[in-house]
């Protein structure tokens, strides 16, 4: 069953978490498997898989507290931070669902 944007927003509002969806090229599926990460096919693009990570507010802030959001904050930087440097190169889109219900998206 696919999860809609509305469902994702409601989930984070109810849980108070940051849900981060990283779309990653299917060409690196073996690397993702080797890292033990769960993923599903992306809803909008069959050439991508989607990894969902859930972070608390403290985890989110700790992960990104030293990033210059004006010069070095994009989907690959987020992928490098949350996954690893090699997988970060394959990240093509990141969508962050905030506990407020707001969405931040990089593509």
CSV table of C-alpha atoms in Angstrom, one decimal, residues 12 20 31 42 44 52-54 58 64 69 77-78 85 87-88 90 96 100:
chain,number,residue,atom,x,y,z
A,12,UNK,CA,4.6,13.2,11.8
A,20,UNK,CA,12.8,12.0,5.9
A,31,UNK,CA,24.8,-0.8,-1.9
A,42,UNK,CA,9.4,5.4,-5.2
A,44,UNK,CA,6.4,8.8,-8.6
A,52,UNK,CA,12.4,6.5,5.0
A,53,UNK,CA,14.2,7.6,8.1
A,54,UNK,CA,12.5,8.8,11.3
A,58,UNK,CA,17.1,16.3,18.9
A,64,UNK,CA,22.2,19.3,10.7
A,69,UNK,CA,21.9,26.1,4.6
A,77,UNK,CA,24.5,16.6,1.4
A,78,UNK,CA,21.5,15.2,3.3
A,85,UNK,CA,29.2,9.5,1.4
A,87,UNK,CA,25.1,6.5,-1.1
A,88,UNK,CA,24.7,10.3,-0.9
A,90,UNK,CA,22.9,8.6,-5.7
A,96,UNK,CA,11.4,16.1,5.0
A,100,UNK,CA,4.4,20.9,12.3
